[in-house]
């Protein structure tokens, strides 16, 4: 059985609340799970201690049993110091789009022209 430690969505429309669960990877997102090991409330402030609650001992147990964490849950565990931080690199996502590149070039040209004008005076 392939175990996943992932988020299961709860809450009403526009008011999400997630449970961090251990589930068989073949089960649906909000379907049957084996154990609930924490909660995540994205509506709270990022520095609020109640935003992410984890039962660290149970998470470590399930990881030792072969549970794989999803990307979001692994970020929570990295912040809690349970697992070591992974190096993530997606340079294509960081590149600005076509319009933003054109705006940056136009702004740089405008600044360069203004600095030449002040230097000439």
Backbone as XML, in Angstrom:
<?xml version="1.0"?>
<chain id="A" units="angstrom">
  <residue number="1" name="UNK">
    <atom name="N" x="0.853" y="-1.179" z="0.000"/>
    <atom name="CA" x="0.000" y="0.000" z="0.000"/>
    <atom name="C" x="0.894" y="1.236" z="0.000"/>
  </residue>
  <residue number="2" name="UNK">
    <atom name="N" x="0.674" y="2.139" z="-0.956"/>
    <atom name="CA" x="1.441" y="3.372" z="-1.067"/>
    <atom name="C" x="0.785" y="4.434" z="-0.185"/>
  </residue>
  <residue number="3" name="UNK">
    <atom name="N" x="1.524" y="4.872" z="0.830"/>
    <atom name="CA" x="0.992" y="5.866" z="1.764"/>
    <atom name="C" x="1.391" y="7.271" z="1.342"/>
  </residue>
  <residue number="4" name="UNK">
    <atom name="N" x="0.468" y="8.196" z="1.502"/>
    <atom name="CA" x="0.723" y="9.600" z="1.254"/>
    <atom name="C" x="0.327" y="10.395" z="2.483"/>
  </residue>
  <residue number="5" name="UNK">
    <atom name="N" x="1.150" y="11.367" z="2.834"/>
    <atom name="CA" x="0.799" y="12.324" z="3.876"/>
    <atom name="C" x="0.441" y="13.593" z="3.124"/>
  </residue>
  <residue number="6" name="UNK">
    <atom name="N" x="-0.835" y="13.937" z="3.131"/>
    <atom name="CA" x="-1.323" y="15.007" z="2.271"/>
    <atom name="C" x="-2.441" y="15.790" z="2.942"/>
  </residue>
  <residue number="7" name="UNK">
    <atom name="N" x="-2.928" y="16.801" z="2.226"/>
    <atom name="CA" x="-4.003" y="17.639" z="2.728"/>
    <atom name="C" x="-5.352" y="17.119" z="2.244"/>
  </residue>
  <residue number="8" name="UNK">
    <atom name="N" x="-6.347" y="17.170" z="3.118"/>
    <atom name="CA" x="-7.727" y="16.868" z="2.769"/>
    <atom name="C" x="-8.540" y="18.127" z="3.052"/>
  </residue>
  <residue number="9" name="UNK">
    <atom name="N" x="-9.239" y="18.627" z="2.050"/>
    <atom name="CA" x="-9.921" y="19.905" z="2.187"/>
    <atom name="C" x="-11.234" y="19.754" z="2.929"/>
  </residue>
  <residue number="10" name="UNK">
    <atom name="N" x="-11.489" y="20.716" z="3.772"/>
    <atom name="CA" x="-12.748" y="20.816" z="4.488"/>
    <atom name="C" x="-13.180" y="22.266" z="4.471"/>
  </residue>
  <residue number="11" name="UNK">
    <atom name="N" x="-14.211" y="22.593" z="5.183"/>
    <atom name="CA" x="-14.679" y="23.975" z="5.231"/>
    <atom name="C" x="-15.640" y="24.263" z="4.102"/>
  </residue>
  <residue number="12" name="UNK">
    <atom name="N" x="-16.253" y="25.417" z="4.171"/>
    <atom name="CA" x="-17.251" y="25.789" z="3.181"/>
    <atom name="C" x="-16.607" y="26.538" z="2.020"/>
  </residue>
  <residue number="13" name="UNK">
    <atom name="N" x="-17.434" y="26.936" z="1.095"/>
    <atom name="CA" x="-16.966" y="27.677" z="-0.070"/>
    <atom name="C" x="-16.295" y="28.976" z="0.365"/>
  </residue>
  <residue number="14" name="UNK">
    <atom name="N" x="-15.136" y="29.237" z="-0.185"/>
    <atom name="CA" x="-14.328" y="30.435" z="0.101"/>
    <atom name="C" x="-13.766" y="30.472" z="1.530"/>
  </residue>
  <residue number="15" name="UNK">
    <atom name="N" x="-13.938" y="29.411" z="2.300"/>
    <atom name="CA" x="-13.424" y="29.349" z="3.671"/>
    <atom name="C" x="-12.715" y="28.012" z="3.877"/>
  </residue>
  <residue number="16" name="UNK">
    <atom name="N" x="-11.574" y="27.797" z="3.223"/>
    <atom name="CA" x="-10.939" y="26.478" z="3.287"/>
    <atom name="C" x="-10.328" y="26.180" z="4.651"/>
  </residue>
  <residue number="17" name="UNK">
    <atom name="N" x="-10.327" y="24.934" z="4.975"/>
    <atom name="CA" x="-9.691" y="24.407" z="6.176"/>
    <atom name="C" x="-9.218" y="23.011" z="5.804"/>
  </residue>
  <residue number="18" name="UNK">
    <atom name="N" x="-7.973" y="22.699" z="6.098"/>
    <atom name="CA" x="-7.412" y="21.430" z="5.658"/>
    <atom name="C" x="-7.031" y="20.552" z="6.838"/>
  </residue>
  <residue number="19" name="UNK">
    <atom name="N" x="-7.198" y="19.259" z="6.659"/>
    <atom name="CA" x="-6.702" y="18.274" z="7.611"/>
    <atom name="C" x="-5.472" y="17.648" z="6.973"/>
  </residue>
  <residue number="20" name="UNK">
    <atom name="N" x="-4.424" y="17.459" z="7.752"/>
    <atom name="CA" x="-3.238" y="16.760" z="7.266"/>
    <atom name="C" x="-3.455" y="15.300" z="7.631"/>
  </residue>
  <residue number="21" name="UNK">
    <atom name="N" x="-3.556" y="14.453" z="6.611"/>
    <atom name="CA" x="-3.934" y="13.062" z="6.816"/>
    <atom name="C" x="-2.925" y="12.112" z="6.196"/>
  </residue>
  <residue number="22" name="UNK">
    <atom name="N" x="-2.925" y="10.885" z="6.716"/>
    <atom name="CA" x="-2.187" y="9.786" z="6.110"/>
    <atom name="C" x="-3.228" y="8.948" z="5.388"/>
  </residue>
  <residue number="23" name="UNK">
    <atom name="N" x="-3.034" y="8.755" z="4.087"/>
    <atom name="CA" x="-4.031" y="8.038" z="3.291"/>
    <atom name="C" x="-3.344" y="7.157" z="2.270"/>
  </residue>
  <residue number="24" name="UNK">
    <atom name="N" x="-4.078" y="6.168" z="1.803"/>
    <atom name="CA" x="-3.642" y="5.373" z="0.676"/>
    <atom name="C" x="-3.655" y="6.291" z="-0.541"/>
  </residue>
  <residue number="25" name="UNK">
    <atom name="N" x="-2.622" y="6.232" z="-1.365"/>
    <atom name="CA" x="-2.517" y="7.154" z="-2.491"/>
    <atom name="C" x="-3.630" y="6.961" z="-3.514"/>
  </residue>
  <residue number="26" name="UNK">
    <atom name="N" x="-4.297" y="5.822" z="-3.485"/>
    <atom name="CA" x="-5.367" y="5.553" z="-4.451"/>
    <atom name="C" x="-6.707" y="6.141" z="-4.022"/>
  </residue>
  <residue number="27" name="UNK">
    <atom name="N" x="-6.820" y="6.600" z="-2.801"/>
    <atom name="CA" x="-8.067" y="7.168" z="-2.302"/>
    <atom name="C" x="-8.228" y="8.611" z="-2.789"/>
  </residue>
  <residue number="28" name="UNK">
    <atom name="N" x="-9.477" y="9.102" z="-2.898"/>
    <atom name="CA" x="-9.679" y="10.488" z="-3.325"/>
    <atom name="C" x="-9.178" y="11.486" z="-2.288"/>
  </residue>
  <residue number="29" name="UNK">
    <atom name="N" x="-8.995" y="12.717" z="-2.731"/>
    <atom name="CA" x="-8.420" y="13.762" z="-1.877"/>
    <atom name="C" x="-9.155" y="13.908" z="-0.552"/>
  </residue>
  <residue number="30" name="UNK">
    <atom name="N" x="-10.461" y="13.990" z="-0.602"/>
    <atom name="CA" x="-11.247" y="14.182" z="0.613"/>
    <atom name="C" x="-11.895" y="12.883" z="1.083"/>
  </residue>
  <residue number="31" name="UNK">
    <atom name="N" x="-11.439" y="11.774" z="0.550"/>
    <atom name="CA" x="-12.059" y="10.489" z="0.858"/>
    <atom name="C" x="-11.478" y="9.818" z="2.088"/>
  </residue>
  <residue number="32" name="UNK">
    <atom name="N" x="-11.489" y="8.501" z="2.061"/>
    <atom name="CA" x="-11.070" y="7.701" z="3.208"/>
    <atom name="C" x="-9.591" y="7.907" z="3.501"/>
  </residue>
  <residue number="33" name="UNK">
    <atom name="N" x="-9.264" y="8.007" z="4.785"/>
    <atom name="CA" x="-7.876" y="8.140" z="5.206"/>
    <atom name="C" x="-7.629" y="7.233" z="6.393"/>
  </residue>
  <residue number="34" name="UNK">
    <atom name="N" x="-6.347" y="7.029" z="6.692"/>
    <atom name="CA" x="-5.968" y="6.128" z="7.777"/>
    <atom name="C" x="-5.934" y="6.859" z="9.109"/>
  </residue>
  <residue number="35" name="UNK">
    <atom name="N" x="-5.299" y="8.020" z="9.120"/>
    <atom name="CA" x="-5.161" y="8.772" z="10.371"/>
    <atom name="C" x="-5.016" y="10.256" z="10.077"/>
  </residue>
  <residue number="36" name="UNK">
    <atom name="N" x="-5.612" y="11.069" z="10.931"/>
    <atom name="CA" x="-5.455" y="12.517" z="10.855"/>
    <atom name="C" x="-4.293" y="12.901" z="11.761"/>
  </residue>
  <residue number="37" name="UNK">
    <atom name="N" x="-3.273" y="13.558" z="11.185"/>
    <atom name="CA" x="-2.079" y="13.893" z="11.968"/>
    <atom name="C" x="-1.888" y="15.387" z="12.173"/>
  </residue>
  <residue number="38" name="UNK">
    <atom name="N" x="-2.814" y="16.207" z="11.681"/>
    <atom name="CA" x="-2.679" y="17.637" z="11.901"/>
    <atom name="C" x="-3.731" y="18.429" z="11.154"/>
  </residue>
  <residue number="39" name="UNK">
    <atom name="N" x="-3.644" y="19.752" z="11.288"/>
    <atom name="CA" x="-4.558" y="20.656" z="10.604"/>
    <atom name="C" x="-3.786" y="21.825" z="10.026"/>
  </residue>
  <residue number="40" name="UNK">
    <atom name="N" x="-4.394" y="22.455" z="9.023"/>
    <atom name="CA" x="-3.824" y="23.639" z="8.385"/>
    <atom name="C" x="-4.963" y="24.598" z="8.082"/>
  </residue>
  <residue number="41" name="UNK">
    <atom name="N" x="-4.857" y="25.837" z="8.575"/>
    <atom name="CA" x="-5.873" y="26.854" z="8.343"/>
    <atom name="C" x="-5.220" y="28.017" z="7.599"/>
  </residue>
  <residue number="42" name="UNK">
    <atom name="N" x="-5.362" y="28.076" z="6.272"/>
    <atom name="CA" x="-4.693" y="29.128" z="5.503"/>
    <atom name="C" x="-5.266" y="30.518" z="5.716"/>
  </residue>
  <residue number="43" name="UNK">
    <atom name="N" x="-6.397" y="30.640" z="6.391"/>
    <atom name="CA" x="-7.003" y="31.950" z="6.623"/>
    <atom name="C" x="-6.327" y="32.704" z="7.757"/>
  </residue>
  <residue number="44" name="UNK">
    <atom name="N" x="-5.573" y="31.999" z="8.587"/>
    <atom name="CA" x="-4.872" y="32.654" z="9.688"/>
    <atom name="C" x="-3.590" y="33.302" z="9.179"/>
  </residue>
  <residue number="45" name="UNK">
    <atom name="N" x="-3.068" y="34.252" z="9.950"/>
    <atom name="CA" x="-1.828" y="34.934" z="9.578"/>
    <atom name="C" x="-0.665" y="33.954" z="9.565"/>
  </residue>
  <residue number="46" name="UNK">
    <atom name="N" x="0.337" y="34.246" z="8.733"/>
    <atom name="CA" x="1.460" y="33.318" z="8.579"/>
    <atom name="C" x="2.249" y="33.110" z="9.863"/>
  </residue>
  <residue number="47" name="UNK">
    <atom name="N" x="2.244" y="34.090" z="10.752"/>
    <atom name="CA" x="2.993" y="33.949" z="11.999"/>
    <atom name="C" x="2.142" y="33.411" z="13.145"/>
  </residue>
  <residue number="48" name="UNK">
    <atom name="N" x="0.902" y="33.075" z="12.872"/>
    <atom name="CA" x="0.004" y="32.526" z="13.897"/>
    <atom name="C" x="0.385" y="31.075" z="14.193"/>
  </residue>
  <residue number="49" name="UNK">
    <atom name="N" x="0.480" y="30.738" z="15.481"/>
    <atom name="CA" x="0.875" y="29.377" z="15.862"/>
    <atom name="C" x="-0.201" y="28.343" z="15.556"/>
  </residue>
  <residue number="50" name="UNK">
    <atom name="N" x="-1.451" y="28.769" z="15.397"/>
    <atom name="CA" x="-2.535" y="27.834" z="15.102"/>
    <atom name="C" x="-2.740" y="27.594" z="13.614"/>
  </residue>
  <residue number="51" name="UNK">
    <atom name="N" x="-1.937" y="28.223" z="12.762"/>
    <atom name="CA" x="-2.078" y="28.042" z="11.316"/>
    <atom name="C" x="-1.800" y="26.594" z="10.909"/>
  </residue>
  <residue number="52" name="UNK">
    <atom name="N" x="-0.714" y="26.026" z="11.426"/>
    <atom name="CA" x="-0.371" y="24.627" z="11.149"/>
    <atom name="C" x="-0.175" y="23.924" z="12.481"/>
  </residue>
  <residue number="53" name="UNK">
    <atom name="N" x="-0.935" y="22.866" z="12.698"/>
    <atom name="CA" x="-0.783" y="22.035" z="13.888"/>
    <atom name="C" x="-0.441" y="20.632" z="13.425"/>
  </residue>
  <residue number="54" name="UNK">
    <atom name="N" x="0.631" y="20.062" z="13.987"/>
    <atom name="CA" x="1.080" y="18.732" z="13.582"/>
    <atom name="C" x="1.335" y="17.862" z="14.795"/>
  </residue>
  <residue number="55" name="UNK">
    <atom name="N" x="1.019" y="16.585" z="14.680"/>
    <atom name="CA" x="1.442" y="15.589" z="15.651"/>
    <atom name="C" x="2.746" y="15.007" z="15.101"/>
  </residue>
  <residue number="56" name="UNK">
    <atom name="N" x="3.862" y="15.616" z="15.503"/>
    <atom name="CA" x="5.169" y="15.319" z="14.919"/>
    <atom name="C" x="5.554" y="13.854" z="15.099"/>
  </residue>
  <residue number="57" name="UNK">
    <atom name="N" x="5.266" y="13.293" z="16.250"/>
    <atom name="CA" x="5.633" y="11.894" z="16.490"/>
    <atom name="C" x="4.931" y="10.958" z="15.512"/>
  </residue>
  <residue number="58" name="UNK">
    <atom name="N" x="3.651" y="11.182" z="15.277"/>
    <atom name="CA" x="2.904" y="10.330" z="14.345"/>
    <atom name="C" x="3.378" y="10.526" z="12.906"/>
  </residue>
  <residue number="59" name="UNK">
    <atom name="N" x="3.725" y="11.756" z="12.549"/>
    <atom name="CA" x="4.236" y="12.014" z="11.205"/>
    <atom name="C" x="5.548" y="11.266" z="11.002"/>
  </residue>
  <residue number="60" name="UNK">
    <atom name="N" x="6.430" y="11.332" z="12.000"/>
    <atom name="CA" x="7.706" y="10.610" z="11.889"/>
    <atom name="C" x="7.473" y="9.104" z="11.799"/>
  </residue>
  <residue number="61" name="UNK">
    <atom name="N" x="6.501" y="8.593" z="12.531"/>
    <atom name="CA" x="6.182" y="7.174" z="12.469"/>
    <atom name="C" x="5.741" y="6.784" z="11.055"/>
  </residue>
  <residue number="62" name="UNK">
    <atom name="N" x="4.832" y="7.575" z="10.467"/>
    <atom name="CA" x="4.323" y="7.239" z="9.146"/>
    <atom name="C" x="5.394" y="7.405" z="8.071"/>
  </residue>
  <residue number="63" name="UNK">
    <atom name="N" x="6.290" y="8.353" z="8.237"/>
    <atom name="CA" x="7.405" y="8.483" z="7.290"/>
    <atom name="C" x="8.307" y="7.257" z="7.395"/>
  </residue>
  <residue number="64" name="UNK">
    <atom name="N" x="8.528" y="6.773" z="8.624"/>
    <atom name="CA" x="9.350" y="5.562" z="8.796"/>
    <atom name="C" x="8.666" y="4.327" z="8.211"/>
  </residue>
  <residue number="65" name="UNK">
    <atom name="N" x="7.338" y="4.356" z="8.099"/>
    <atom name="CA" x="6.594" y="3.243" z="7.505"/>
    <atom name="C" x="6.500" y="3.362" z="5.987"/>
  </residue>
  <residue number="66" name="UNK">
    <atom name="N" x="7.128" y="4.370" z="5.418"/>
    <atom name="CA" x="7.149" y="4.519" z="3.969"/>
    <atom name="C" x="6.219" y="5.575" z="3.426"/>
  </residue>
  <residue number="67" name="UNK">
    <atom name="N" x="5.667" y="6.407" z="4.276"/>
    <atom name="CA" x="4.765" y="7.462" z="3.809"/>
    <atom name="C" x="5.519" y="8.552" z="3.063"/>
  </residue>
  <residue number="68" name="UNK">
    <atom name="N" x="4.981" y="8.962" z="1.933"/>
    <atom name="CA" x="5.563" y="10.032" z="1.130"/>
    <atom name="C" x="4.756" y="11.302" z="1.356"/>
  </residue>
  <residue number="69" name="UNK">
    <atom name="N" x="5.437" y="12.408" z="1.572"/>
    <atom name="CA" x="4.745" y="13.675" z="1.804"/>
    <atom name="C" x="4.549" y="14.409" z="0.484"/>
  </residue>
  <residue number="70" name="UNK">
    <atom name="N" x="3.460" y="15.152" z="0.405"/>
    <atom name="CA" x="3.264" y="16.024" z="-0.749"/>
    <atom name="C" x="4.136" y="17.263" z="-0.555"/>
  </residue>
  <residue number="71" name="UNK">
    <atom name="N" x="4.225" y="18.085" z="-1.594"/>
    <atom name="CA" x="5.098" y="19.257" z="-1.543"/>
    <atom name="C" x="4.686" y="20.213" z="-0.429"/>
  </residue>
  <residue number="72" name="UNK">
    <atom name="N" x="3.403" y="20.505" z="-0.306"/>
    <atom name="CA" x="2.937" y="21.452" z="0.707"/>
    <atom name="C" x="3.177" y="20.917" z="2.116"/>
  </residue>
  <residue number="73" name="UNK">
    <atom name="N" x="2.895" y="19.649" z="2.344"/>
    <atom name="CA" x="3.098" y="19.064" z="3.670"/>
    <atom name="C" x="4.588" y="19.004" z="3.990"/>
  </residue>
  <residue number="74" name="UNK">
    <atom name="N" x="5.427" y="18.724" z="2.989"/>
    <atom name="CA" x="6.865" y="18.689" z="3.254"/>
    <atom name="C" x="7.382" y="20.068" z="3.641"/>
  </residue>
  <residue number="75" name="UNK">
    <atom name="N" x="6.785" y="21.115" z="3.097"/>
    <atom name="CA" x="7.173" y="22.473" z="3.509"/>
    <atom name="C" x="6.796" y="22.741" z="4.968"/>
  </residue>
  <residue number="76" name="UNK">
    <atom name="N" x="5.643" y="22.239" z="5.389"/>
    <atom name="CA" x="5.256" y="22.378" z="6.797"/>
    <atom name="C" x="6.243" y="21.634" z="7.689"/>
  </residue>
  <residue number="77" name="UNK">
    <atom name="N" x="6.637" y="20.443" z="7.279"/>
    <atom name="CA" x="7.563" y="19.631" z="8.078"/>
    <atom name="C" x="8.956" y="20.255" z="8.110"/>
  </residue>
  <residue number="78" name="UNK">
    <atom name="N" x="9.369" y="20.874" z="7.021"/>
    <atom name="CA" x="10.647" y="21.582" z="7.005"/>
    <atom name="C" x="10.623" y="22.754" z="7.980"/>
  </residue>
  <residue number="79" name="UNK">
    <atom name="N" x="9.523" y="23.482" z="8.010"/>
    <atom name="CA" x="9.390" y="24.616" z="8.925"/>
    <atom name="C" x="9.389" y="24.148" z="10.376"/>
  </residue>
  <residue number="80" name="UNK">
    <atom name="N" x="8.839" y="22.950" z="10.622"/>
    <atom name="CA" x="8.800" y="22.408" z="11.980"/>
    <atom name="C" x="10.123" y="21.740" z="12.359"/>
  </residue>
  <residue number="81" name="UNK">
    <atom name="N" x="11.017" y="21.553" z="11.392"/>
    <atom name="CA" x="12.313" y="20.939" z="11.667"/>
    <atom name="C" x="12.282" y="19.421" z="11.709"/>
  </residue>
  <residue number="82" name="UNK">
    <atom name="N" x="11.239" y="18.810" z="11.155"/>
    <atom name="CA" x="11.114" y="17.358" z="11.171"/>
    <atom name="C" x="11.973" y="16.725" z="10.083"/>
  </residue>
  <residue number="83" name="UNK">
    <atom name="N" x="11.981" y="17.321" z="8.897"/>
    <atom name="CA" x="12.796" y="16.817" z="7.795"/>
    <atom name="C" x="13.725" y="17.926" z="7.329"/>
  </residue>
  <residue number="84" name="UNK">
    <atom name="N" x="14.809" y="17.532" z="6.648"/>
    <atom name="CA" x="15.736" y="18.550" z="6.169"/>
    <atom name="C" x="15.164" y="19.233" z="4.943"/>
  </residue>
  <residue number="85" name="UNK">
    <atom name="N" x="15.571" y="20.485" z="4.754"/>
    <atom name="CA" x="15.034" y="21.297" z="3.672"/>
    <atom name="C" x="15.570" y="20.806" z="2.334"/>
  </residue>
  <residue number="86" name="UNK">
    <atom name="N" x="14.674" y="20.687" z="1.354"/>
    <atom name="CA" x="15.049" y="20.280" z="0.007"/>
    <atom name="C" x="15.422" y="21.513" z="-0.805"/>
  </residue>
  <residue number="87" name="UNK">
    <atom name="N" x="16.339" y="21.319" z="-1.730"/>
    <atom name="CA" x="16.703" y="22.398" z="-2.640"/>
    <atom name="C" x="15.701" y="22.392" z="-3.785"/>
  </residue>
  <residue number="88" name="UNK">
    <atom name="N" x="14.992" y="23.487" z="-3.948"/>
    <atom name="CA" x="14.019" y="23.610" z="-5.031"/>
    <atom name="C" x="14.513" y="24.676" z="-5.998"/>
  </residue>
  <residue number="89" name="UNK">
    <atom name="N" x="14.444" y="24.355" z="-7.277"/>
    <atom name="CA" x="14.918" y="25.301" z="-8.275"/>
    <atom name="C" x="14.053" y="25.194" z="-9.517"/>
  </residue>
  <residue number="90" name="UNK">
    <atom name="N" x="13.357" y="26.236" z="-9.840"/>
    <atom name="CA" x="12.567" y="26.301" z="-11.055"/>
    <atom name="C" x="12.813" y="27.659" z="-11.692"/>
  </residue>
  <residue number="91" name="UNK">
    <atom name="N" x="13.946" y="27.815" z="-12.394"/>
    <atom name="CA" x="14.303" y="29.136" z="-12.913"/>
    <atom name="C" x="13.348" y="29.659" z="-13.971"/>
  </residue>
  <residue number="92" name="UNK">
    <atom name="N" x="12.661" y="28.787" z="-14.692"/>
    <atom name="CA" x="11.736" y="29.266" z="-15.712"/>
    <atom name="C" x="10.545" y="29.981" z="-15.094"/>
  </residue>
  <residue number="93" name="UNK">
    <atom name="N" x="10.103" y="29.554" z="-13.924"/>
    <atom name="CA" x="8.989" y="30.212" z="-13.257"/>
    <atom name="C" x="9.366" y="31.608" z="-12.782"/>
  </residue>
  <residue number="94" name="UNK">
    <atom name="N" x="10.637" y="31.832" z="-12.487"/>
    <atom name="CA" x="11.074" y="33.113" z="-11.944"/>
    <atom name="C" x="11.267" y="34.166" z="-13.024"/>
  </residue>
  <residue number="95" name="UNK">
    <atom name="N" x="11.374" y="33.752" z="-14.272"/>
    <atom name="CA" x="11.597" y="34.712" z="-15.353"/>
    <atom name="C" x="10.335" y="35.533" z="-15.582"/>
  </residue>
  <residue number="96" name="UNK">
    <atom name="N" x="10.500" y="36.862" z="-15.762"/>
    <atom name="CA" x="9.322" y="37.681" z="-16.048"/>
    <atom name="C" x="8.803" y="37.393" z="-17.457"/>
  </residue>
  <residue number="97" name="UNK">
    <atom name="N" x="7.558" y="37.699" z="-17.672"/>
    <atom name="CA" x="6.931" y="37.478" z="-18.970"/>
    <atom name="C" x="7.365" y="38.518" z="-19.991"/>
  </residue>
  <residue number="98" name="UNK">
    <atom name="N" x="6.809" y="38.405" z="-21.179"/>
    <atom name="CA" x="7.174" y="39.284" z="-22.286"/>
    <atom name="C" x="6.860" y="40.746" z="-21.982"/>
  </residue>
  <residue number="99" name="UNK">
    <atom name="N" x="5.652" y="41.008" z="-21.492"/>
    <atom name="CA" x="5.232" y="42.384" z="-21.216"/>
    <atom name="C" x="6.062" y="43.001" z="-20.087"/>
  </residue>
  <residue number="100" name="UNK">
    <atom name="N" x="6.338" y="42.223" z="-19.059"/>
    <atom name="CA" x="7.128" y="42.739" z="-17.933"/>
    <atom name="C" x="8.555" y="43.047" z="-18.375"/>
  </residue>
  <residue number="101" name="UNK">
    <atom name="N" x="9.111" y="42.225" z="-19.251"/>
    <atom name="CA" x="10.458" y="42.471" z="-19.767"/>
    <atom name="C" x="10.490" y="43.771" z="-20.567"/>
  </residue>
  <residue number="102" name="UNK">
    <atom name="N" x="9.464" y="43.982" z="-21.406"/>
    <atom name="CA" x="9.394" y="45.219" z="-22.195"/>
    <atom name="C" x="9.254" y="46.436" z="-21.290"/>
  </residue>
  <residue number="103" name="UNK">
    <atom name="N" x="8.434" y="46.337" z="-20.242"/>
    <atom name="CA" x="8.279" y="47.457" z="-19.306"/>
    <atom name="C" x="9.591" y="47.763" z="-18.595"/>
  </residue>
  <residue number="104" name="UNK">
    <atom name="N" x="10.321" y="46.724" z="-18.199"/>
    <atom name="CA" x="11.596" y="46.930" z="-17.513"/>
    <atom name="C" x="12.612" y="47.595" z="-18.436"/>
  </residue>
  <residue number="105" name="UNK">
    <atom name="N" x="12.630" y="47.177" z="-19.698"/>
    <atom name="CA" x="13.556" y="47.794" z="-20.655"/>
    <atom name="C" x="13.199" y="49.260" z="-20.891"/>
  </residue>
  <residue number="106" name="UNK">
    <atom name="N" x="11.910" y="49.559" z="-21.015"/>
    <atom name="CA" x="11.476" y="50.935" z="-21.227"/>
    <atom name="C" x="11.817" y="51.804" z="-20.020"/>
  </residue>
  <residue number="107" name="UNK">
    <atom name="N" x="11.633" y="51.260" z="-18.838"/>
    <atom name="CA" x="11.950" y="52.005" z="-17.620"/>
    <atom name="C" x="13.452" y="52.251" z="-17.516"/>
  </residue>
  <residue number="108" name="UNK">
    <atom name="N" x="14.251" y="51.251" z="-17.859"/>
    <atom name="CA" x="15.708" y="51.402" z="-17.807"/>
    <atom name="C" x="16.171" y="52.446" z="-18.817"/>
  </residue>
  <residue number="109" name="UNK">
    <atom name="N" x="15.571" y="52.466" z="-20.010"/>
    <atom name="CA" x="15.927" y="53.459" z="-21.018"/>
    <atom name="C" x="15.554" y="54.858" z="-20.545"/>
  </residue>
  <residue number="110" name="UNK">
    <atom name="N" x="14.409" y="54.983" z="-19.903"/>
    <atom name="CA" x="13.952" y="56.276" z="-19.398"/>
    <atom name="C" x="14.889" y="56.789" z="-18.302"/>
  </residue>
  <residue number="111" name="UNK">
    <atom name="N" x="15.301" y="55.904" z="-17.407"/>
    <atom name="CA" x="16.227" y="56.283" z="-16.332"/>
    <atom name="C" x="17.582" y="56.676" z="-16.912"/>
  </residue>
  <residue number="112" name="UNK">
    <atom name="N" x="18.049" y="55.923" z="-17.907"/>
    <atom name="CA" x="19.349" y="56.219" z="-18.523"/>
    <atom name="C" x="19.292" y="57.582" z="-19.222"/>
  </residue>
  <residue number="113" name="UNK">
    <atom name="N" x="18.191" y="57.881" z="-19.913"/>
    <atom name="CA" x="18.040" y="59.163" z="-20.584"/>
    <atom name="C" x="18.010" y="60.307" z="-19.558"/>
  </residue>
  <residue number="114" name="UNK">
    <atom name="N" x="17.335" y="60.109" z="-18.459"/>
    <atom name="CA" x="17.268" y="61.137" z="-17.419"/>
    <atom name="C" x="18.638" y="61.363" z="-16.784"/>
  </residue>
  <residue number="115" name="UNK">
    <atom name="N" x="19.394" y="60.310" z="-16.570"/>
    <atom name="CA" x="20.720" y="60.478" z="-15.970"/>
    <atom name="C" x="21.685" y="61.159" z="-16.920"/>
  </residue>
  <residue number="116" name="UNK">
    <atom name="N" x="21.567" y="60.896" z="-18.242"/>
    <atom name="CA" x="22.400" y="61.575" z="-19.236"/>
    <atom name="C" x="22.058" y="63.052" z="-19.303"/>
  </residue>
  <residue number="117" name="UNK">
    <atom name="N" x="20.762" y="63.333" z="-19.177"/>
    <atom name="CA" x="20.310" y="64.730" z="-19.232"/>
    <atom name="C" x="20.831" y="65.514" z="-18.027"/>
  </residue>
  <residue number="118" name="UNK">
    <atom name="N" x="20.798" y="64.920" z="-16.833"/>
    <atom name="CA" x="21.315" y="65.600" z="-15.657"/>
    <atom name="C" x="22.831" y="65.722" z="-15.711"/>
  </residue>
  <residue number="119" name="UNK">
    <atom name="N" x="23.504" y="64.746" z="-16.319"/>
    <atom name="CA" x="24.966" y="64.814" z="-16.440"/>
    <atom name="C" x="25.386" y="65.875" z="-17.433"/>
  </residue>
  <residue number="120" name="UNK">
    <atom name="N" x="24.577" y="66.122" z="-18.455"/>
    <atom name="CA" x="24.893" y="67.135" z="-19.469"/>
    <atom name="C" x="24.745" y="68.536" z="-18.915"/>
  </residue>
  <residue number="121" name="UNK">
    <atom name="N" x="23.874" y="68.692" z="-17.912"/>
    <atom name="CA" x="23.659" y="70.026" z="-17.324"/>
    <atom name="C" x="24.718" y="70.380" z="-16.379"/>
  </residue>
</chain>
